[in-house]
Amino acid sequence: MHSAFVLLLGASLTRFVVHHPGAARVPWVIGLSVALAVLYALGPAAGRAGPSAHRLWLAAVVVAWVVIVLLAPSFAWCAIPLFYTGLRTLPARAAIILVAALTVLVVISQLRLADGFDPNLLLLPPAVAGLATAVFLHMQRQATRQHALIDDLVRTQRELAATERRAGALAERQRLAMEIHDSLAQGLSSQQMLLQAAARTWDTDPATARTHLTTATSIVARNLAEARAFVHDLAPADLADGGTLHDALRALAERESAESGLPVRFHLDGSPDGTASAGSGGTGSGGLPAAAQAALMRIAQGALANVREHAGASAAVITLSYLGDQAVLDIADDGRGFDPADRAGPTSGTAAEGAGRGHGLPAMRARLRQFGGTLTVESGAGEGTVVTATIPLEHQ
């Protein structure tokens, strides 16, 4: 619109000078044209000064235009850019009144220039003004809707970001709870039991008490390593140095047997590459990502801790099997068992015992869900318990 105004102003001035070369009005028209151009160029500065200054600027431009149109009717068509300026600057009702007044002046000016009455001169300016006003108002409504949609989108994005932050915080809180439960809390529980046993036998059997203290000290050292790995968001200490899952599980079984007195055996069946292995032989666990190996290790630690604390078992077996496209971890004991359908929480059992404390089975299932795995529990009163964790293998 700014370019159109300058173009129309220049064309109108040229037409006037060409048709009236020696008229006394020429200097006045030229001076007013220059003044109107300069005044129009001040529009952006007036807009930055505020609405009131912008409206005063518009009134000055309209007055200057009216004066020059009275001297030279050929300048009437400069009103078209002024239509949009008025519609953009004034409220809708005041802008429509201004457009109507400018249109009347344009019609009068064109009739003054005509040799006779021409109906087109009477109808064309109102048609142009009406079309310009309708287009502008439509664009303004569309812009308002677009701004509303953008505001809704920005608000939705902010709400979504806040929801994601809350979800991330809850997920991290759950992860921390599971890590603490399956590592530090289990170690502290073992230390407490050993220290209580040492206190009971301190006077009657000092050698046994010292053994309990030595074992508790080793558990403290291991817990310290777990805590450091936990702080650095590393895998369990047995896996942190690049060890394989079956080696870590074997070490867990040996450590549990030595510290708690509960005989725990480890058995490996198969390997990730599909080759068979007997007894505790076999190759690594390369088909499982490191995070999945850590999850299975934590599940084994939590299950054994519950066997030790609640099952009253005389033996337990950890079995890691690679069955084609999945890895299966079984933790079995010959303890009292329980009814897996008892959702209120068992009074005795193995891994499910932790459910009554807020973790246990729910924590194990949460770990496995991250890798598309499943958890099943088979048990019965007096029949022992088998906890089975299954994770699909990755095929490279």
Short mmCIF file of C-alpha atoms in Angstrom, two decimals:
data_model
loop_
_atom_site.label_atom_id
_atom_site.label_comp_id
_atom_site.label_asym_id
_atom_site.label_seq_id
_atom_site.Cartn_x
_atom_site.Cartn_y
_atom_site.Cartn_z
CA MET A 1 0.00 0.00 0.00
CA HIS A 2 2.87 2.40 0.70
CA SER A 3 4.32 1.76 -2.75
CA ALA A 4 0.88 2.18 -4.34
CA PHE A 5 0.40 5.53 -2.61
CA VAL A 6 3.78 6.84 -3.82
CA LEU A 7 3.09 5.57 -7.35
CA LEU A 8 -0.38 7.13 -7.52
CA LEU A 9 0.88 10.41 -6.05
CA GLY A 10 3.67 10.62 -8.63
CA ALA A 11 1.35 9.67 -11.52
CA SER A 12 -1.25 12.23 -10.44
CA LEU A 13 1.37 14.99 -10.16
CA THR A 14 2.78 14.14 -13.60
CA ARG A 15 -0.67 14.16 -15.16
CA PHE A 16 -1.50 17.50 -13.59
CA VAL A 17 1.77 19.13 -14.69
CA VAL A 18 1.40 17.77 -18.25
CA HIS A 19 -2.19 18.97 -18.63
CA HIS A 20 -1.70 22.32 -16.85
CA PRO A 21 1.86 23.47 -17.69
CA GLY A 22 1.32 27.18 -17.16
CA ALA A 23 -1.40 27.16 -14.51
CA ALA A 24 -0.94 29.32 -11.43
CA ARG A 25 -1.81 26.34 -9.25
CA VAL A 26 1.17 24.26 -10.42
CA PRO A 27 3.64 25.49 -7.72
CA TRP A 28 1.05 24.98 -5.02
CA VAL A 29 0.18 21.49 -6.25
CA ILE A 30 3.86 20.53 -6.48
CA GLY A 31 4.55 21.88 -3.00
CA LEU A 32 1.52 20.13 -1.54
CA SER A 33 2.49 16.86 -3.28
CA VAL A 34 5.97 17.00 -1.77
CA ALA A 35 4.53 17.90 1.65
CA LEU A 36 2.01 15.03 1.40
CA ALA A 37 4.77 12.57 0.45
CA VAL A 38 6.94 13.67 3.38
CA LEU A 39 3.98 13.57 5.75
CA TYR A 40 3.03 10.08 4.57
CA ALA A 41 6.60 8.89 5.09
CA LEU A 42 6.32 9.84 8.77
CA GLY A 43 3.64 7.17 9.28
CA PRO A 44 5.90 4.42 10.76
CA ALA A 45 7.36 6.87 13.29
CA ALA A 46 3.85 7.99 14.28
CA GLY A 47 2.80 4.34 14.66
CA ARG A 48 5.67 3.67 17.05
CA ALA A 49 4.70 6.74 19.08
CA GLY A 50 1.33 5.20 19.98
CA PRO A 51 -2.29 5.01 18.77
CA SER A 52 -3.08 8.66 19.48
CA ALA A 53 -0.08 9.95 17.51
CA HIS A 54 -0.91 7.58 14.67
CA ARG A 55 -4.48 8.88 14.45
CA LEU A 56 -3.26 12.49 14.47
CA TRP A 57 -0.90 11.61 11.63
CA LEU A 58 -3.75 10.04 9.68
CA ALA A 59 -5.91 13.14 10.15
CA ALA A 60 -3.05 15.36 8.88
CA VAL A 61 -2.56 13.13 5.80
CA VAL A 62 -6.30 13.15 5.02
CA VAL A 63 -6.50 16.94 5.38
CA ALA A 64 -3.49 17.45 3.10
CA TRP A 65 -4.98 15.04 0.55
CA VAL A 66 -8.37 16.83 0.66
CA VAL A 67 -6.69 20.19 0.02
CA ILE A 68 -4.69 18.87 -2.91
CA VAL A 69 -7.76 17.12 -4.39
CA LEU A 70 -9.69 20.39 -4.25
CA LEU A 71 -6.87 22.02 -6.25
CA ALA A 72 -6.30 19.07 -8.58
CA PRO A 73 -9.07 16.42 -8.81
CA SER A 74 -6.67 14.01 -10.56
CA PHE A 75 -5.16 13.21 -7.14
CA ALA A 76 -8.43 11.58 -6.05
CA TRP A 77 -7.28 8.00 -6.72
CA CYS A 78 -4.61 8.34 -4.02
CA ALA A 79 -7.53 7.63 -1.70
CA ILE A 80 -7.30 3.86 -2.30
CA PRO A 81 -4.14 3.38 -0.19
CA LEU A 82 -5.66 5.77 2.36
CA PHE A 83 -8.64 3.40 2.65
CA TYR A 84 -6.35 0.66 4.00
CA THR A 85 -4.46 3.12 6.21
CA GLY A 86 -7.71 4.26 7.81
CA LEU A 87 -9.00 0.69 8.21
CA ARG A 88 -5.73 -0.35 9.83
CA THR A 89 -5.53 2.68 12.14
CA LEU A 90 -9.11 3.36 13.26
CA PRO A 91 -11.80 1.21 14.84
CA ALA A 92 -14.01 -0.54 12.27
CA ARG A 93 -16.98 1.86 12.52
CA ALA A 94 -14.87 5.03 12.36
CA ALA A 95 -12.81 3.57 9.51
CA ILE A 96 -15.92 2.77 7.45
CA ILE A 97 -17.17 6.33 7.95
CA LEU A 98 -13.79 7.69 6.79
CA VAL A 99 -13.81 5.39 3.72
CA ALA A 100 -17.34 6.54 2.83
CA ALA A 101 -16.33 10.23 3.11
CA LEU A 102 -13.22 9.71 0.97
CA THR A 103 -15.29 7.82 -1.60
CA VAL A 104 -17.76 10.70 -1.89
CA LEU A 105 -14.88 13.11 -2.46
CA VAL A 106 -13.40 10.80 -5.13
CA VAL A 107 -16.76 10.66 -6.95
CA ILE A 108 -17.09 14.44 -6.88
CA SER A 109 -13.54 14.85 -8.15
CA GLN A 110 -14.03 12.43 -11.03
CA LEU A 111 -17.27 14.10 -12.05
CA ARG A 112 -15.43 17.45 -12.10
CA LEU A 113 -12.86 15.99 -14.50
CA ALA A 114 -15.44 14.43 -16.83
CA ASP A 115 -16.83 16.33 -19.85
CA GLY A 116 -20.31 15.03 -19.10
CA PHE A 117 -22.18 12.73 -16.78
CA ASP A 118 -20.74 9.22 -16.77
CA PRO A 119 -22.53 6.54 -14.68
CA ASN A 120 -19.25 4.64 -14.32
CA LEU A 121 -17.72 7.55 -12.44
CA LEU A 122 -20.63 7.37 -10.02
CA LEU A 123 -20.49 3.61 -9.50
CA LEU A 124 -16.81 2.68 -9.84
CA PRO A 125 -15.38 4.50 -6.79
CA PRO A 126 -17.99 3.08 -4.34
CA ALA A 127 -17.44 -0.39 -5.82
CA VAL A 128 -13.68 -0.11 -5.37
CA ALA A 129 -14.07 1.27 -1.84
CA GLY A 130 -16.55 -1.47 -0.89
CA LEU A 131 -14.31 -4.20 -2.30
CA ALA A 132 -11.25 -2.80 -0.53
CA THR A 133 -13.12 -2.57 2.77
CA ALA A 134 -14.55 -6.08 2.48
CA VAL A 135 -11.16 -7.59 1.63
CA PHE A 136 -9.45 -5.80 4.50
CA LEU A 137 -12.10 -6.77 7.08
CA HIS A 138 -11.99 -10.37 5.89
CA MET A 139 -8.21 -10.44 6.16
CA GLN A 140 -8.43 -8.87 9.60
CA ARG A 141 -10.87 -11.54 10.79
CA GLN A 142 -8.62 -14.24 9.36
CA ALA A 143 -5.61 -12.70 11.10
CA THR A 144 -7.51 -12.62 14.40
CA ARG A 145 -8.43 -16.29 14.05
CA GLN A 146 -4.84 -17.12 13.15
CA HIS A 147 -3.53 -15.27 16.19
CA ALA A 148 -6.03 -17.15 18.36
CA LEU A 149 -4.91 -20.47 16.88
CA ILE A 150 -1.26 -19.56 17.42
CA ASP A 151 -2.00 -18.61 21.03
CA ASP A 152 -3.80 -21.93 21.54
CA LEU A 153 -0.90 -23.79 19.95
CA VAL A 154 1.67 -22.03 22.11
CA ARG A 155 -0.43 -22.67 25.23
CA THR A 156 -0.86 -26.34 24.26
CA GLN A 157 2.88 -26.70 23.64
CA ARG A 158 3.61 -25.21 27.06
CA GLU A 159 1.11 -27.55 28.72
CA LEU A 160 2.56 -30.51 26.83
CA ALA A 161 6.09 -29.53 27.85
CA ALA A 162 4.98 -29.23 31.47
CA THR A 163 3.25 -32.64 31.25
CA GLU A 164 6.38 -34.19 29.74
CA ARG A 165 8.50 -32.66 32.49
CA ARG A 166 6.16 -34.09 35.13
CA ALA A 167 6.14 -37.49 33.42
CA GLY A 168 9.92 -37.43 33.17
CA ALA A 169 10.24 -36.54 36.83
CA LEU A 170 7.86 -39.36 37.82
CA ALA A 171 9.71 -41.85 35.61
CA GLU A 172 13.05 -40.81 37.07
CA ARG A 173 11.61 -41.05 40.58
CA GLN A 174 10.39 -44.57 39.84
CA ARG A 175 13.77 -45.52 38.37
CA LEU A 176 15.58 -44.20 41.44
CA ALA A 177 13.19 -46.06 43.75
CA MET A 178 13.79 -49.35 41.90
CA GLU A 179 17.56 -48.87 41.87
CA ILE A 180 17.68 -48.06 45.59
CA HIS A 181 15.35 -50.96 46.45
CA ASP A 182 17.26 -53.55 44.42
CA SER A 183 20.76 -52.47 45.40
CA LEU A 184 21.35 -50.26 48.45
CA ALA A 185 18.24 -51.24 50.44
CA GLN A 186 18.89 -54.97 49.99
CA GLY A 187 22.50 -54.53 51.07
CA LEU A 188 21.48 -52.56 54.14
CA SER A 189 18.95 -55.27 55.03
CA SER A 190 21.66 -57.92 54.81
CA GLN A 191 23.99 -55.82 56.95
CA GLN A 192 21.30 -55.39 59.58
CA MET A 193 20.66 -59.13 59.77
CA LEU A 194 24.38 -59.93 60.03
CA LEU A 195 25.00 -57.28 62.69
CA GLN A 196 22.01 -58.52 64.70
CA ALA A 197 23.35 -62.07 64.44
CA ALA A 198 26.80 -60.88 65.53
CA ALA A 199 25.29 -59.07 68.52
CA ARG A 200 23.45 -62.24 69.61
CA THR A 201 26.58 -64.41 69.43
CA TRP A 202 29.18 -61.87 70.56
CA ASP A 203 29.54 -63.30 74.08
CA THR A 204 28.78 -66.97 73.44
CA ASP A 205 30.54 -67.49 70.08
CA PRO A 206 33.04 -64.71 69.29
CA ALA A 207 34.39 -66.51 66.22
CA THR A 208 30.96 -66.67 64.60
CA ALA A 209 30.32 -63.04 65.53
CA ARG A 210 33.56 -61.98 63.88
CA THR A 211 32.58 -63.95 60.78
CA HIS A 212 29.29 -62.08 60.66
CA LEU A 213 31.14 -58.78 61.02
CA THR A 214 33.57 -59.70 58.24
CA THR A 215 30.69 -60.60 55.96
CA ALA A 216 28.88 -57.35 56.83
CA THR A 217 32.06 -55.44 56.03
CA SER A 218 32.25 -57.03 52.57
CA ILE A 219 28.61 -56.14 51.99
CA VAL A 220 29.37 -52.54 52.98
CA ALA A 221 32.22 -52.44 50.46
CA ARG A 222 29.99 -53.81 47.74
CA ASN A 223 27.22 -51.39 48.62
CA LEU A 224 29.72 -48.55 48.40
CA ALA A 225 30.65 -49.68 44.87
CA GLU A 226 26.95 -49.92 43.99
CA ALA A 227 26.35 -46.43 45.36
CA ARG A 228 29.18 -44.98 43.29
CA ALA A 229 27.92 -46.72 40.18
CA PHE A 230 24.41 -45.53 41.02
CA VAL A 231 25.57 -41.91 41.35
CA HIS A 232 27.24 -42.12 37.94
CA ASP A 233 24.18 -43.86 36.43
CA LEU A 234 26.22 -46.97 35.65
CA ALA A 235 25.27 -50.62 35.47
CA PRO A 236 25.41 -52.85 38.58
CA ALA A 237 28.94 -53.10 39.93
CA ASP A 238 29.29 -56.68 38.63
CA LEU A 239 28.53 -55.45 35.09
CA ALA A 240 30.20 -52.03 35.22
CA ASP A 241 33.64 -53.30 34.22
CA GLY A 242 32.46 -55.02 31.06
CA GLY A 243 31.57 -58.34 32.68
CA THR A 244 29.02 -60.65 31.08
CA LEU A 245 25.58 -61.22 32.52
CA HIS A 246 26.12 -64.91 33.27
CA ASP A 247 29.41 -64.13 35.06
CA ALA A 248 27.67 -61.48 37.14
CA LEU A 249 24.83 -63.87 38.02
CA ARG A 250 27.32 -66.60 38.93
CA ALA A 251 29.17 -64.16 41.19
CA LEU A 252 25.85 -63.15 42.74
CA ALA A 253 25.00 -66.78 43.48
CA GLU A 254 28.41 -67.42 45.05
CA ARG A 255 28.25 -64.23 47.10
CA GLU A 256 24.74 -64.99 48.34
CA SER A 257 25.78 -68.50 49.35
CA ALA A 258 28.79 -67.19 51.27
CA GLU A 259 27.07 -64.28 52.99
CA SER A 260 23.63 -65.64 53.88
CA GLY A 261 24.39 -69.35 54.20
CA LEU A 262 21.60 -70.08 51.70
CA PRO A 263 23.00 -72.41 48.98
CA VAL A 264 22.43 -70.73 45.62
CA ARG A 265 23.45 -72.40 42.36
CA PHE A 266 23.74 -70.79 38.93
CA HIS A 267 22.99 -72.56 35.67
CA LEU A 268 23.42 -71.26 32.10
CA ASP A 269 21.49 -72.81 29.25
CA GLY A 270 22.41 -71.80 25.69
CA SER A 271 23.95 -68.53 24.50
CA PRO A 272 22.82 -65.41 22.58
CA ASP A 273 24.26 -66.73 19.30
CA GLY A 274 22.19 -69.86 19.56
CA THR A 275 24.97 -72.35 20.47
CA ALA A 276 24.30 -74.84 23.24
CA SER A 277 26.18 -74.83 26.50
CA ALA A 278 26.19 -77.30 29.35
CA GLY A 279 26.17 -76.54 33.05
CA SER A 280 27.62 -73.14 33.68
CA GLY A 281 29.56 -72.82 30.44
CA GLY A 282 28.58 -70.79 27.40
CA THR A 283 29.49 -67.45 25.90
CA GLY A 284 28.52 -63.90 26.64
CA SER A 285 25.24 -62.03 26.52
CA GLY A 286 25.88 -59.87 23.49
CA GLY A 287 22.31 -60.29 22.22
CA LEU A 288 21.01 -58.20 25.12
CA PRO A 289 21.66 -54.47 25.41
CA ALA A 290 23.55 -53.34 28.50
CA ALA A 291 20.43 -51.80 30.03
CA ALA A 292 18.53 -55.09 29.67
CA GLN A 293 21.39 -57.02 31.30
CA ALA A 294 21.35 -54.53 34.19
CA ALA A 295 17.57 -55.00 34.55
CA LEU A 296 17.90 -58.80 34.75
CA MET A 297 20.72 -58.45 37.27
CA ARG A 298 18.60 -56.17 39.47
CA ILE A 299 15.67 -58.58 39.23
CA ALA A 300 17.89 -61.45 40.35
CA GLN A 301 19.21 -59.38 43.28
CA GLY A 302 15.70 -58.41 44.40
CA ALA A 303 14.34 -61.95 44.06
CA LEU A 304 17.20 -63.48 46.03
CA ALA A 305 16.84 -60.86 48.75
CA ASN A 306 13.20 -61.83 49.19
CA VAL A 307 14.08 -65.54 49.17
CA ARG A 308 16.55 -64.87 51.96
CA GLU A 309 14.19 -62.72 54.03
CA HIS A 310 10.81 -64.39 53.55
CA ALA A 311 10.80 -67.78 51.86
CA GLY A 312 12.39 -69.94 54.56
CA ALA A 313 14.09 -71.86 51.75
CA SER A 314 16.94 -74.35 52.06
CA ALA A 315 18.25 -73.76 48.50
CA ALA A 316 17.74 -71.58 45.45
CA VAL A 317 18.71 -71.80 41.79
CA ILE A 318 19.35 -69.02 39.25
CA THR A 319 18.95 -70.12 35.64
CA LEU A 320 19.76 -67.96 32.63
CA SER A 321 18.48 -69.45 29.36
CA TYR A 322 18.78 -68.26 25.79
CA LEU A 323 15.84 -69.74 23.92
CA GLY A 324 16.08 -68.70 20.29
CA ASP A 325 14.73 -65.17 20.25
CA GLN A 326 14.51 -64.47 23.97
CA ALA A 327 16.50 -64.54 27.18
CA VAL A 328 14.82 -66.11 30.22
CA LEU A 329 15.92 -65.64 33.84
CA ASP A 330 14.46 -68.03 36.46
CA ILE A 331 14.92 -67.66 40.21
CA ALA A 332 13.57 -70.75 41.97
CA ASP A 333 13.50 -71.70 45.66
CA ASP A 334 12.14 -74.58 47.72
CA GLY A 335 10.62 -72.35 50.39
CA ARG A 336 7.14 -72.02 51.85
CA GLY A 337 5.63 -70.58 48.69
CA PHE A 338 2.50 -68.45 48.54
CA ASP A 339 -0.64 -67.85 46.51
CA PRO A 340 0.21 -65.53 43.57
CA ALA A 341 -3.49 -64.58 43.32
CA ASP A 342 -3.36 -62.94 46.76
CA ARG A 343 -3.23 -59.29 45.66
CA ALA A 344 -3.25 -58.05 49.23
CA GLY A 345 0.34 -59.25 49.55
CA PRO A 346 1.62 -62.62 50.73
CA THR A 347 2.67 -63.35 54.23
CA SER A 348 5.50 -65.53 53.00
CA GLY A 349 7.13 -66.09 49.66
CA THR A 350 9.96 -64.96 47.43
CA ALA A 351 10.16 -62.05 45.05
CA ALA A 352 6.52 -61.18 45.44
CA GLU A 353 7.12 -60.39 49.09
CA GLY A 354 8.44 -57.02 48.02
CA ALA A 355 5.06 -56.07 46.62
CA GLY A 356 3.77 -55.47 50.11
CA ARG A 357 6.49 -52.82 50.50
CA GLY A 358 5.64 -50.95 47.32
CA HIS A 359 8.29 -52.55 45.09
CA GLY A 360 9.05 -56.22 44.39
CA LEU A 361 6.85 -57.53 41.57
CA PRO A 362 5.67 -54.07 40.38
CA ALA A 363 9.28 -52.91 40.16
CA MET A 364 10.32 -56.03 38.26
CA ARG A 365 7.47 -55.67 35.79
CA ALA A 366 8.28 -51.98 35.31
CA ARG A 367 11.88 -52.87 34.48
CA LEU A 368 10.87 -55.53 31.97
CA ARG A 369 8.27 -53.34 30.23
CA GLN A 370 11.07 -51.05 29.07
CA PHE A 371 12.42 -53.90 26.93
CA GLY A 372 9.17 -55.57 25.87
CA GLY A 373 9.65 -58.29 28.48
CA THR A 374 7.27 -60.14 30.80
CA LEU A 375 7.31 -61.46 34.36
CA THR A 376 5.54 -64.60 35.60
CA VAL A 377 5.34 -66.07 39.09
CA GLU A 378 4.59 -69.72 39.82
CA SER A 379 4.08 -70.71 43.44
CA GLY A 380 1.92 -72.60 45.85
CA ALA A 381 1.77 -73.18 49.58
CA GLY A 382 4.65 -75.50 50.52
CA GLU A 383 5.74 -75.86 46.90
CA GLY A 384 8.37 -73.14 46.62
CA THR A 385 8.36 -70.31 44.08
CA VAL A 386 9.69 -69.69 40.58
CA VAL A 387 10.00 -66.13 39.30
CA THR A 388 10.56 -65.94 35.53
CA ALA A 389 11.69 -62.80 33.67
CA THR A 390 11.68 -62.90 29.86
CA ILE A 391 13.24 -60.33 27.51
CA PRO A 392 13.32 -60.58 23.67
CA LEU A 393 16.82 -60.79 22.18
CA GLU A 394 18.12 -58.19 19.74
CA HIS A 395 19.19 -59.65 16.42
CA GLN A 396 22.15 -57.79 14.97
#
